[in-house]
GROMACS .gro file of C-alpha atoms in nm:
model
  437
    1UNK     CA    1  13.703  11.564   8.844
    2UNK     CA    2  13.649  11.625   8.498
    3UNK     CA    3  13.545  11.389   8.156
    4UNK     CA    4  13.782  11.417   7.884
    5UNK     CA    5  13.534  11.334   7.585
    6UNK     CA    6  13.599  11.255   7.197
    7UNK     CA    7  13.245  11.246   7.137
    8UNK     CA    8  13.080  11.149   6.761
    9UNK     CA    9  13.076  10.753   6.779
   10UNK     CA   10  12.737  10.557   6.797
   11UNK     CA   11  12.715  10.364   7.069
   12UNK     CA   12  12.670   9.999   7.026
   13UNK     CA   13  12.598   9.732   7.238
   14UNK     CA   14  12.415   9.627   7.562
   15UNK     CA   15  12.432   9.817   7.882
   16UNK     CA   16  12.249   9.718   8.237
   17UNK     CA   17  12.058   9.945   8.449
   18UNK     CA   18  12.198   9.963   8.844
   19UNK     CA   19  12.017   9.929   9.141
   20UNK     CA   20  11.885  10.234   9.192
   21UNK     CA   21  12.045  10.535   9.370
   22UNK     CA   22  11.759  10.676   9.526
   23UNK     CA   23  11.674  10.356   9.666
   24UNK     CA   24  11.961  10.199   9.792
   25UNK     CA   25  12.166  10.467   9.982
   26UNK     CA   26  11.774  10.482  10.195
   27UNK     CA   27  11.813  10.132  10.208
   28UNK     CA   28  12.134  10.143  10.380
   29UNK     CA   29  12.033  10.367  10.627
   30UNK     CA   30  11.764  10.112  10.700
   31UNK     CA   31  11.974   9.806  10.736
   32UNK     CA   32  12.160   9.990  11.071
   33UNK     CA   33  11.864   9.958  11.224
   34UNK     CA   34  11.883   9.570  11.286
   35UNK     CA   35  12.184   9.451  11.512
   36UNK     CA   36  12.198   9.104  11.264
   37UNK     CA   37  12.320   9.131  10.950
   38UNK     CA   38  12.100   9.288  10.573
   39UNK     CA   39  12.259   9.221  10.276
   40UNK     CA   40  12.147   9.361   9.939
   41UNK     CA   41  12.185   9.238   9.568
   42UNK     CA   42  12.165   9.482   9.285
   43UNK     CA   43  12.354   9.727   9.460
   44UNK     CA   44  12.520  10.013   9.322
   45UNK     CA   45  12.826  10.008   9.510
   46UNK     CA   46  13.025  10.235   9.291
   47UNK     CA   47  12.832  10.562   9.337
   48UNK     CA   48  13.041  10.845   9.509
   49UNK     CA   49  12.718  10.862   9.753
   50UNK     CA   50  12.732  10.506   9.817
   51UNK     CA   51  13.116  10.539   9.889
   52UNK     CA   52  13.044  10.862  10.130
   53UNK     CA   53  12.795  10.716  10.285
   54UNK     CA   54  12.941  10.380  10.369
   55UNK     CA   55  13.270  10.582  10.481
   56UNK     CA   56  13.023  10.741  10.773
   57UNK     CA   57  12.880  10.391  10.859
   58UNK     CA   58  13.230  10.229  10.889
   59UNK     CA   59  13.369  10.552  11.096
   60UNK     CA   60  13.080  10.469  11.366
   61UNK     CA   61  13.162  10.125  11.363
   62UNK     CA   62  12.985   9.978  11.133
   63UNK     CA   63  13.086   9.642  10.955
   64UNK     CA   64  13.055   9.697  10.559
   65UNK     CA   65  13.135   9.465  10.318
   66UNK     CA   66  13.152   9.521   9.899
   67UNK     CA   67  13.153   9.321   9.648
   68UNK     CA   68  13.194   9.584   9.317
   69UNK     CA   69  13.170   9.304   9.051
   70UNK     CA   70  12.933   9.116   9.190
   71UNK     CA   71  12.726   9.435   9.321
   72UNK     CA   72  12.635   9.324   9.648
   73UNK     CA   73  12.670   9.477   9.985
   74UNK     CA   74  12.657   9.312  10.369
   75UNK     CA   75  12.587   9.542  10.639
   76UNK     CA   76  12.661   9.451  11.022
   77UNK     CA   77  12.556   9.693  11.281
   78UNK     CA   78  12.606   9.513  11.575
   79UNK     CA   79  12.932   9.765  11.694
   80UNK     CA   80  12.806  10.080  11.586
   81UNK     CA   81  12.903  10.320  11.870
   82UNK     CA   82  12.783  10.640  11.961
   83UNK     CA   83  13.154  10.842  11.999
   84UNK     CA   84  13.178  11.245  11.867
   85UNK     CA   85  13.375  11.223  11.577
   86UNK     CA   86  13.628  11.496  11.450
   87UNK     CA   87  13.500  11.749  11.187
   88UNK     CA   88  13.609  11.621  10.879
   89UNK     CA   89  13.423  11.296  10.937
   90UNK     CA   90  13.083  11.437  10.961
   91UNK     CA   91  13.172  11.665  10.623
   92UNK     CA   92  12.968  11.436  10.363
   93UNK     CA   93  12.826  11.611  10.041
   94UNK     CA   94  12.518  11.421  10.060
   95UNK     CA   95  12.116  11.532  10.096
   96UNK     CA   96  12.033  11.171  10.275
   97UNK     CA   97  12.249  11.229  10.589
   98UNK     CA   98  11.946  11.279  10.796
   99UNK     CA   99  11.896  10.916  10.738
  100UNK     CA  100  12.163  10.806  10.966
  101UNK     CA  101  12.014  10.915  11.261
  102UNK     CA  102  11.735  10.657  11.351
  103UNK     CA  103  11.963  10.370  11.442
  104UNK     CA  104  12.183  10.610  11.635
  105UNK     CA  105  11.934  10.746  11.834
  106UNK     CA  106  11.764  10.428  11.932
  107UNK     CA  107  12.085  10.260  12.039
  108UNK     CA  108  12.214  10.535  12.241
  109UNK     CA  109  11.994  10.793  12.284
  110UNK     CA  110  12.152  11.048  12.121
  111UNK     CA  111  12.305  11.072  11.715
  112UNK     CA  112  12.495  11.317  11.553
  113UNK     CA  113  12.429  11.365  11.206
  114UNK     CA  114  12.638  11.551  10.899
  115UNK     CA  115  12.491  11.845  10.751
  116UNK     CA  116  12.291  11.760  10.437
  117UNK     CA  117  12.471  11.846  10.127
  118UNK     CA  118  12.411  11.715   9.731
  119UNK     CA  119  12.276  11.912   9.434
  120UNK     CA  120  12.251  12.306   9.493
  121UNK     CA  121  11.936  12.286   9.311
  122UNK     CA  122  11.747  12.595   9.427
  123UNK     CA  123  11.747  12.576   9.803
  124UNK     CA  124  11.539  12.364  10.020
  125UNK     CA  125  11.169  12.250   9.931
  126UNK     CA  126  11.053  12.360  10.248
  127UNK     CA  127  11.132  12.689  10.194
  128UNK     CA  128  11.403  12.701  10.494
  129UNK     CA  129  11.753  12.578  10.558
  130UNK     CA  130  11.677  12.262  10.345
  131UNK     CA  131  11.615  12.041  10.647
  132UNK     CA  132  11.370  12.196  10.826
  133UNK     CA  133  11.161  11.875  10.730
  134UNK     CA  134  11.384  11.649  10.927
  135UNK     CA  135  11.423  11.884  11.219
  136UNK     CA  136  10.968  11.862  11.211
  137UNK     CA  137  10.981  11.483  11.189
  138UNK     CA  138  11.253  11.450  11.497
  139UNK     CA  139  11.028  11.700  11.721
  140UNK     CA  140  10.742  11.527  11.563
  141UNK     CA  141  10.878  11.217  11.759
  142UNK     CA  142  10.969  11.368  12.062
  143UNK     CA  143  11.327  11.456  12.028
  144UNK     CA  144  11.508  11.773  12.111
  145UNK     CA  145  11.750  11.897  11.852
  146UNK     CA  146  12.055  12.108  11.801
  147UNK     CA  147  12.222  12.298  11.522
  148UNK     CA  148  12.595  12.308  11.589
  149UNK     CA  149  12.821  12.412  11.420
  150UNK     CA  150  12.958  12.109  11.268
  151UNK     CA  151  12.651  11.846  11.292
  152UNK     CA  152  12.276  11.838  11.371
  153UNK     CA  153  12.308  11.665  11.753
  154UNK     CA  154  11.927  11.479  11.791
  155UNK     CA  155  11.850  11.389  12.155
  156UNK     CA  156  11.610  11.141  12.333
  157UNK     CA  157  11.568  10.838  12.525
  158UNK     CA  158  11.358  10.702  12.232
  159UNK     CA  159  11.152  10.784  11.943
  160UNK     CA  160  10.803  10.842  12.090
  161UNK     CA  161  10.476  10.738  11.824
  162UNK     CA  162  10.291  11.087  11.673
  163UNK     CA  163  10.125  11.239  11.405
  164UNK     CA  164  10.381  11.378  11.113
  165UNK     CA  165  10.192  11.660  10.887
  166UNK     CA  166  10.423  11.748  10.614
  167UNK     CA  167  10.364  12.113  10.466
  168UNK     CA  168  10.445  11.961  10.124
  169UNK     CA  169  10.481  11.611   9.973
  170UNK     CA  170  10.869  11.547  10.066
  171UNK     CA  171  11.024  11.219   9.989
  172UNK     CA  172  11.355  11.232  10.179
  173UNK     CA  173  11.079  11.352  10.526
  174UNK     CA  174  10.921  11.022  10.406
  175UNK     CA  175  11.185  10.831  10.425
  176UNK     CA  176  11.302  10.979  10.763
  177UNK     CA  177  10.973  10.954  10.907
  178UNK     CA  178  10.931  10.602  10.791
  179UNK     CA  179  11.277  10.532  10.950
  180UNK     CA  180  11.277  10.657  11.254
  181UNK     CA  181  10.870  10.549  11.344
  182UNK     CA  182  11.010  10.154  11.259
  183UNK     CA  183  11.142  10.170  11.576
  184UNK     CA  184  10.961  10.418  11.801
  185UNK     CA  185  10.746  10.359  12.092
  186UNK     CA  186  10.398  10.414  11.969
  187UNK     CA  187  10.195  10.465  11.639
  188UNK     CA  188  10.283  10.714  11.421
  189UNK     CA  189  10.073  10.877  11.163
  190UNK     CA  190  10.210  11.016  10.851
  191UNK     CA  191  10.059  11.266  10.623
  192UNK     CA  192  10.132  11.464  10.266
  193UNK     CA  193  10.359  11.149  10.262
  194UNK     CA  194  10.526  11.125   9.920
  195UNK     CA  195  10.559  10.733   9.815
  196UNK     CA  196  10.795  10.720   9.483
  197UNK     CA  197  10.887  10.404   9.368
  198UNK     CA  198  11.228  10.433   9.550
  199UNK     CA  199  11.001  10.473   9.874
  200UNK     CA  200  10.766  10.139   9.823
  201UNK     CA  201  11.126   9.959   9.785
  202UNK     CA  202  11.228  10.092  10.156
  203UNK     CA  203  10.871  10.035  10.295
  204UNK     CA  204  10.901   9.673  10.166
  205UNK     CA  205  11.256   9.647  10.295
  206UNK     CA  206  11.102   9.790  10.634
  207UNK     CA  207  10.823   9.502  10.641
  208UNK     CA  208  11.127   9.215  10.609
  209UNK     CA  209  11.259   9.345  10.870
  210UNK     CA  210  10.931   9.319  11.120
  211UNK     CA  211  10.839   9.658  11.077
  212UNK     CA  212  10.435   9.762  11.036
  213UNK     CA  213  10.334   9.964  10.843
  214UNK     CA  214  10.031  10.078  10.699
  215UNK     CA  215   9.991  10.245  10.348
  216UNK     CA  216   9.657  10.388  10.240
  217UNK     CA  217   9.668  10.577   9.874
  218UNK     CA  218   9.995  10.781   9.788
  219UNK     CA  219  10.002  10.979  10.064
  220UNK     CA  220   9.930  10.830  10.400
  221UNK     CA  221  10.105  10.624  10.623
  222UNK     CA  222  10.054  10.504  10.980
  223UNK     CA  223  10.328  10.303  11.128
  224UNK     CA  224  10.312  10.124  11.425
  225UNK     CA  225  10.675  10.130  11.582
  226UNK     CA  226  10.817   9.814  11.803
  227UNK     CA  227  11.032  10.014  12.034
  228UNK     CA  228  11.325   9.781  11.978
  229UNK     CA  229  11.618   9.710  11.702
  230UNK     CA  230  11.457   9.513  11.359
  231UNK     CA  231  11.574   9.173  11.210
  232UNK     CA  232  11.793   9.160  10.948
  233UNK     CA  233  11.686   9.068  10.544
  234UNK     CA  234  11.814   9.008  10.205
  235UNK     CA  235  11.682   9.217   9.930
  236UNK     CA  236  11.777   9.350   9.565
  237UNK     CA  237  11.763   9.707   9.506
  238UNK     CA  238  11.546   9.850   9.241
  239UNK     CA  239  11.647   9.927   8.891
  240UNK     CA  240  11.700  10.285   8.881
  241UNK     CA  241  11.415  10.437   8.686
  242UNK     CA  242  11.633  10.777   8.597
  243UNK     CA  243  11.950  10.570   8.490
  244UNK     CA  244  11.714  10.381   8.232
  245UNK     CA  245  11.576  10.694   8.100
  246UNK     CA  246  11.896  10.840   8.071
  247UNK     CA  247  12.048  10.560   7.803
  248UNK     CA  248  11.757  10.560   7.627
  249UNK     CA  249  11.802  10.932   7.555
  250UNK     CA  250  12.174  10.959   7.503
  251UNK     CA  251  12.122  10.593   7.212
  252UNK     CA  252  11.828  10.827   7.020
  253UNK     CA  253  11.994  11.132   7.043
  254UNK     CA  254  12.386  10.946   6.908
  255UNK     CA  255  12.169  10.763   6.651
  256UNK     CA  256  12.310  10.417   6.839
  257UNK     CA  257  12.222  10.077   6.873
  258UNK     CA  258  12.172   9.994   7.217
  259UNK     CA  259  11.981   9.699   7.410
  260UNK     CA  260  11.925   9.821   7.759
  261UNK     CA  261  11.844   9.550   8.065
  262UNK     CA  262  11.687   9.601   8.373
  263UNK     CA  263  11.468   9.853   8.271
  264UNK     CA  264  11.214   9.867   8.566
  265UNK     CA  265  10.890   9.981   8.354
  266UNK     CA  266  10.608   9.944   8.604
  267UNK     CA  267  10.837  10.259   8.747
  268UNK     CA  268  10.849  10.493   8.442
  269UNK     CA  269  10.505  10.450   8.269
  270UNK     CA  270  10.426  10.814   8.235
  271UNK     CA  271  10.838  10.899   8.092
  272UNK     CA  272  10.734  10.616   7.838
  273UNK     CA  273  10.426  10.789   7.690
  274UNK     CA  274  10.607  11.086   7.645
  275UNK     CA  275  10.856  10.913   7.452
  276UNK     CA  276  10.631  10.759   7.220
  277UNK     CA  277  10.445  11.098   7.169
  278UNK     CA  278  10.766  11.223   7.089
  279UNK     CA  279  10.788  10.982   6.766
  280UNK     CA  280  11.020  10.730   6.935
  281UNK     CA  281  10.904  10.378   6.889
  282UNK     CA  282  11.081  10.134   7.133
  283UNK     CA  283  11.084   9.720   7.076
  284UNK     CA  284  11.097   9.607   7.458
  285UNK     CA  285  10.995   9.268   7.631
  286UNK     CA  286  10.941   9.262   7.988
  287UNK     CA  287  11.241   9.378   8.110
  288UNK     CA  288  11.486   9.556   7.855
  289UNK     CA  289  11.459   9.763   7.531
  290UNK     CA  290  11.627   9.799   7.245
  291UNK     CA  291  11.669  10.143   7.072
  292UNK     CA  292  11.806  10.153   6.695
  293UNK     CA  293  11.781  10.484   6.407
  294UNK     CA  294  11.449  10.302   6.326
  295UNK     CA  295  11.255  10.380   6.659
  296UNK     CA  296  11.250  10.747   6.502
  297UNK     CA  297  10.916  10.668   6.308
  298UNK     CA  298  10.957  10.954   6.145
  299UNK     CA  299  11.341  10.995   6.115
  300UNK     CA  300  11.342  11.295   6.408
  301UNK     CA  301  11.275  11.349   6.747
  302UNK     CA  302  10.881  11.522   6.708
  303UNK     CA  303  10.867  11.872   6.937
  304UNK     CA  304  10.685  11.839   7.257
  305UNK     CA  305  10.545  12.012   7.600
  306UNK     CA  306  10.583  11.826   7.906
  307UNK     CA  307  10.501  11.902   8.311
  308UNK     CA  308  10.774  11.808   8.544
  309UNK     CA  309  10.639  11.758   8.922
  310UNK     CA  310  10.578  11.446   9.114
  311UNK     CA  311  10.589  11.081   9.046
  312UNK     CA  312  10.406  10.909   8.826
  313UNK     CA  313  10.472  11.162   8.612
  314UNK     CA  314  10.787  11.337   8.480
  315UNK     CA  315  10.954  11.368   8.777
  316UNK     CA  316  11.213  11.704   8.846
  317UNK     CA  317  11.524  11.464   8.833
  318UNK     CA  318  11.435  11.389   8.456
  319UNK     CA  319  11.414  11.747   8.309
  320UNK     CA  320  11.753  11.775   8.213
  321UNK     CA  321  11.748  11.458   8.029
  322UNK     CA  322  11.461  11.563   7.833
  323UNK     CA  323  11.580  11.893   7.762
  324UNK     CA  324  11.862  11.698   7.592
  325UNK     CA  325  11.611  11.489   7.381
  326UNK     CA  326  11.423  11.760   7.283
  327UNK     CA  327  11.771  11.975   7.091
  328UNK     CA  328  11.729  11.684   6.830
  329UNK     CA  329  11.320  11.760   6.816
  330UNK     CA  330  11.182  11.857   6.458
  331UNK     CA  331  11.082  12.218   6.626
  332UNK     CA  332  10.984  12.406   6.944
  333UNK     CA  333  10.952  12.216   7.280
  334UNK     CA  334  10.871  12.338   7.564
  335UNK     CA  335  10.967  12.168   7.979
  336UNK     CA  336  10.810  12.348   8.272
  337UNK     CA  337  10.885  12.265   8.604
  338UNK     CA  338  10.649  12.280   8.877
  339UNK     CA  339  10.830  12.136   9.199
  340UNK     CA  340  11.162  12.292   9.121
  341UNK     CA  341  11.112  12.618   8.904
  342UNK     CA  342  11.495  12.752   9.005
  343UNK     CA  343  11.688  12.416   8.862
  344UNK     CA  344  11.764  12.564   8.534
  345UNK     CA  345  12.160  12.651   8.578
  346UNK     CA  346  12.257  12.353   8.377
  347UNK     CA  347  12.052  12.473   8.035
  348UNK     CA  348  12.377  12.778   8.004
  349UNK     CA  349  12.636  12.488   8.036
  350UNK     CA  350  12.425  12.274   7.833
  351UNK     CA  351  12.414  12.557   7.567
  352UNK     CA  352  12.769  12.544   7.568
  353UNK     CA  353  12.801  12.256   7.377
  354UNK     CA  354  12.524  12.335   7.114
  355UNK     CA  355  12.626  12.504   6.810
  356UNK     CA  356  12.293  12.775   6.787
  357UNK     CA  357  12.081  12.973   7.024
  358UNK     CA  358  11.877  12.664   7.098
  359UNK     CA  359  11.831  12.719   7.434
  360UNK     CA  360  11.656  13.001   7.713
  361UNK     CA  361  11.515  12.906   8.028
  362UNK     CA  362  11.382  13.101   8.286
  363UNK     CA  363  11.269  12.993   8.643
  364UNK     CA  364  11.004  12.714   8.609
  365UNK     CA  365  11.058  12.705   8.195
  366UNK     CA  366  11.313  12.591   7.912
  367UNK     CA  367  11.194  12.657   7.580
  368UNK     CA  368  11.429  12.423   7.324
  369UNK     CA  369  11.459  12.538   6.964
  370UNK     CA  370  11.519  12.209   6.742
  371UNK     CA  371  11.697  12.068   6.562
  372UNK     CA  372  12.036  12.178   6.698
  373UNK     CA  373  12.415  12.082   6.647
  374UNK     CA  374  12.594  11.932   6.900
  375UNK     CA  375  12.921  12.056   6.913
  376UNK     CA  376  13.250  11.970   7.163
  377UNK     CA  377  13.322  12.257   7.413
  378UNK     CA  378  13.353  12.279   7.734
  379UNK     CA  379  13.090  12.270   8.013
  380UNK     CA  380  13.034  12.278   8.390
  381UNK     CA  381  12.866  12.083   8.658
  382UNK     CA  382  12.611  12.236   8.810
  383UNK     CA  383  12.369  11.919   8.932
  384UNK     CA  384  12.377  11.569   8.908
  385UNK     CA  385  12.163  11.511   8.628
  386UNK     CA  386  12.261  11.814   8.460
  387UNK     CA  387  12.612  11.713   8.466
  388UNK     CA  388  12.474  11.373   8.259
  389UNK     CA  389  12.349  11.598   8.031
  390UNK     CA  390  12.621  11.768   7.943
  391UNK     CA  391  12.796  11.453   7.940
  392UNK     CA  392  12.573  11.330   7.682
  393UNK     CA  393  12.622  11.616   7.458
  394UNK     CA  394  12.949  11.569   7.441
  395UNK     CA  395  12.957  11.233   7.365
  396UNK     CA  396  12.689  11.297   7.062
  397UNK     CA  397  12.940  11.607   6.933
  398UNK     CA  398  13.226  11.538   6.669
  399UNK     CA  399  13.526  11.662   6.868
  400UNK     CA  400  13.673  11.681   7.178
  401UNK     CA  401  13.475  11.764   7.448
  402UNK     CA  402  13.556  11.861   7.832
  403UNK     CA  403  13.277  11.811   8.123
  404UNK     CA  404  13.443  12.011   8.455
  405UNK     CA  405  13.284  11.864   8.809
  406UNK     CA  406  13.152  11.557   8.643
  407UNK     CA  407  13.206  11.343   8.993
  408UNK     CA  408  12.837  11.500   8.994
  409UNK     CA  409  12.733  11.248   8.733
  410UNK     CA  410  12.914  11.011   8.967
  411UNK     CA  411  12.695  11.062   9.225
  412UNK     CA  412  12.386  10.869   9.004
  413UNK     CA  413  12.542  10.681   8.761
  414UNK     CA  414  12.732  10.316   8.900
  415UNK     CA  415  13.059  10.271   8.683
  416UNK     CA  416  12.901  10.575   8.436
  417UNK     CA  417  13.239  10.550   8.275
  418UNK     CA  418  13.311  10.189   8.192
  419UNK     CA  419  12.957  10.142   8.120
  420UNK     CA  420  13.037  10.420   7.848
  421UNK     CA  421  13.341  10.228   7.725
  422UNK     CA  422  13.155   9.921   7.668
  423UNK     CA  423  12.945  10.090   7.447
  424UNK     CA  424  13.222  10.217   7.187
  425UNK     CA  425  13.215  10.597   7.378
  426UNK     CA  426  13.596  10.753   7.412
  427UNK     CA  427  13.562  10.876   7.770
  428UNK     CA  428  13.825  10.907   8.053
  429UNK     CA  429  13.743  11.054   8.387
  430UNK     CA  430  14.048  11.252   8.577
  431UNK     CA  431  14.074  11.347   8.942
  432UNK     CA  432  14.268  11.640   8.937
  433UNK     CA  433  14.367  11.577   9.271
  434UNK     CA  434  14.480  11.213   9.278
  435UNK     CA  435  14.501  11.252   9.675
  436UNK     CA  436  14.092  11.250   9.643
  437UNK     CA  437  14.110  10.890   9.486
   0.00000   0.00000   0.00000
């Protein structure tokens, strides 16, 4: 897919923040493991994540129902079934696959799960395959597992209760672990846990359905598993802390005038700060801000040095967006990145779009050299948020502008493109392979 752009207008208008991705595609992973029926508000149902995911579900017989304009989703597991499916139904370009195998397992014993895909961000934070976490926390339970060639086959009568020791704070082994100790036999003790904001809405989404669990600090969890299916709930997703950051950005950087709802704040205090140190002055209430020329106090974006690691800070997921702020800064910022030091491939397709040499990056560092000119090119994919800022570039450059791959904004942003629309941007997003629709 690719975004046709004819970038240069200010965007005007109001625009709501979505449930959040990295909450609710855990969340329906979650909601299999009840045989009555979850349904969530809030939900982002138009994400191409969302849409692979639920695809899986419904191909093991899971009930799904949608409702895009009302963004809700209602989830019966009752029927899932454990039968091998063919190849191309376990070939989902998603990271959160592993997910999927709790409520197989403890129905039947056995689950067969799709190889993780997503973002080729620089290889696995465990230093391995990329799932070697998932592989620890199933062992860590007492399950055997194989590699084959076309899923990961998990094996065992139950999940037993036992201790979890991550190497490294991991949020998608959190989320497994959390998962799949709901409904083990047993207490299970998590540690190195890493609870995000995304993972408090899945451990609160856990205790509706019956689950307990125990959370002490930021880091440790113990969960007491009931060794049977969980009741069903009702529950609105998050606001999607990234997706708020991200048209804040792109209404400073095209000079717009944009009030933004559903801004989840208590989520993105630390992103905030660095926004106001960076001269931008934002009128909010409680739950949506406005951005206009004036929130530049001092008519440009002021040069900065920021950390990118682990939440509540700047989290890895937000680099590129800041990156993007900073080609409008008064001067020399600097972004380092601690957690991932190799996600730097989108700065060259970034730089594509920028009329200077504003931009070098090296592994763990972008140095941006403000203020640039944005001007309309063309530019690749290379990650999901990435591919938003390249989007965003193109949108604030006085041309015509062409973003290749951009399903990978897709991925994060719910209805990205008539969300776009509504705000004045000229935007159209083509499948060049209309079969694919």
């Amino acid at each position: 897919m690719r975004a046709i752009i004819r970038g240069g207008r200010r965007p005007v208008g109001r625009v709501r923040v979505s449930g959040a991705k990295n909450s609710a595609t855990r969340l329906l992973a979650a909601a299999l493991l009840s045989d009555e029926i979850s349904e969530f508000t809030e939900f982002p149902t138009r994400l191409v994540d969302v849409g692979h995911k639920v695809r899986f579900c419904r191909s093991i017989g899971v009930k799904i129902d949608i409702d895009n304009d009302r963004e809700r989703i209602r989830i019966d597991a009752s029927s899932m079934n454990a039968e091998e499916l063919n190849r191309s139904e376990y070939d989902i370009p998603i990271r959160t696959t592993y997910l999927l195998a709790a409520a197989q397992l403890a129905r039947f014993g056995i689950a067969r799960i799709p190889y993780p895909g997503g973002c080729p961000i620089g290889g696995g934070t465990s230093g391995g395959r990329g799932y070697d976490l998932h592989l620890l926390v199933w062992r860590s339970l007492g399950c055997e597992v194989e590699e084959k060639e076309a899923f990961i086959e998990v094996r065992g009568k139950r999940f037993v209760g036992g201790r979890i020791d991550f190497p490294i704070s991991t949020v998608g082994g959190t989320e497994n672990a959390l998962i799949c100790a709901a409904v083990a036999s047993g207490t299970t003790r998590i540690y190195n846990a890493y609870i995000t904001p995304e993972v408090r809405d899945l451990i609160s989404f856990l205790r509706q359905m019956g689950a307990d669990l125990e959370v002490y600090g930021t880091s440790h969890v113990v969960v007491h598993g009931l060794a049977r299916s969980l009741s069903g709930s009702r529950m609105a997703v998050m606001p999607d802390r990234i997706e708020a950051l991200t048209w804040i950005v792109y209404a400073v950087l095209a000079q717009g005038e944009v009030t933004i709802e559903n801004v989840p704040f208590e989520s993105m205090e630390v992103p905030l700060i660095h926004l106001k140190h960076a001269g931008i002055d934002l009128l909010r209430n409680s739950s949506a801000v406005q951005v206009t020329p004036d929130c530049l106090r001092s008519g440009a974006v002021q040069p900065f040095e920021l950390a990118c690691g682990a939440h509540p800070g700047v989290i890895s997921d937000m680099q590129p967006l800041f990156v993007a702020l900073a080609l409008r800064g008064a001067g020399t910022s600097r972004v380092f990145d601690y957690r991932y030091p190799e996600r730097i491939a989108f700065v060259d397709e970034l730089a594509k779009l920028v009329g200077d040499q504003n931009l070098t990056a090296a592994p763990g560092k972008i140095i941006i050299q403000g203020p640039a000119r944005f001007v309309p090119g063309e530019a690749n994919s290379t990650d999901l948020r990435g591919s938003m800022a390249a989007v965003i570039a193109a949108l604030c450059a006085d041309g015509i502008s062409t973003v290749n791959g951009v399903h990978m904004a897709l991925r994060g942003y719910n209805d990205l493109e008539r969300k776009l629309k509504a705000l004045g941007a000229d935007i159209n997003i083509e499948n060049e392979n209309e079969n694919a629709r």
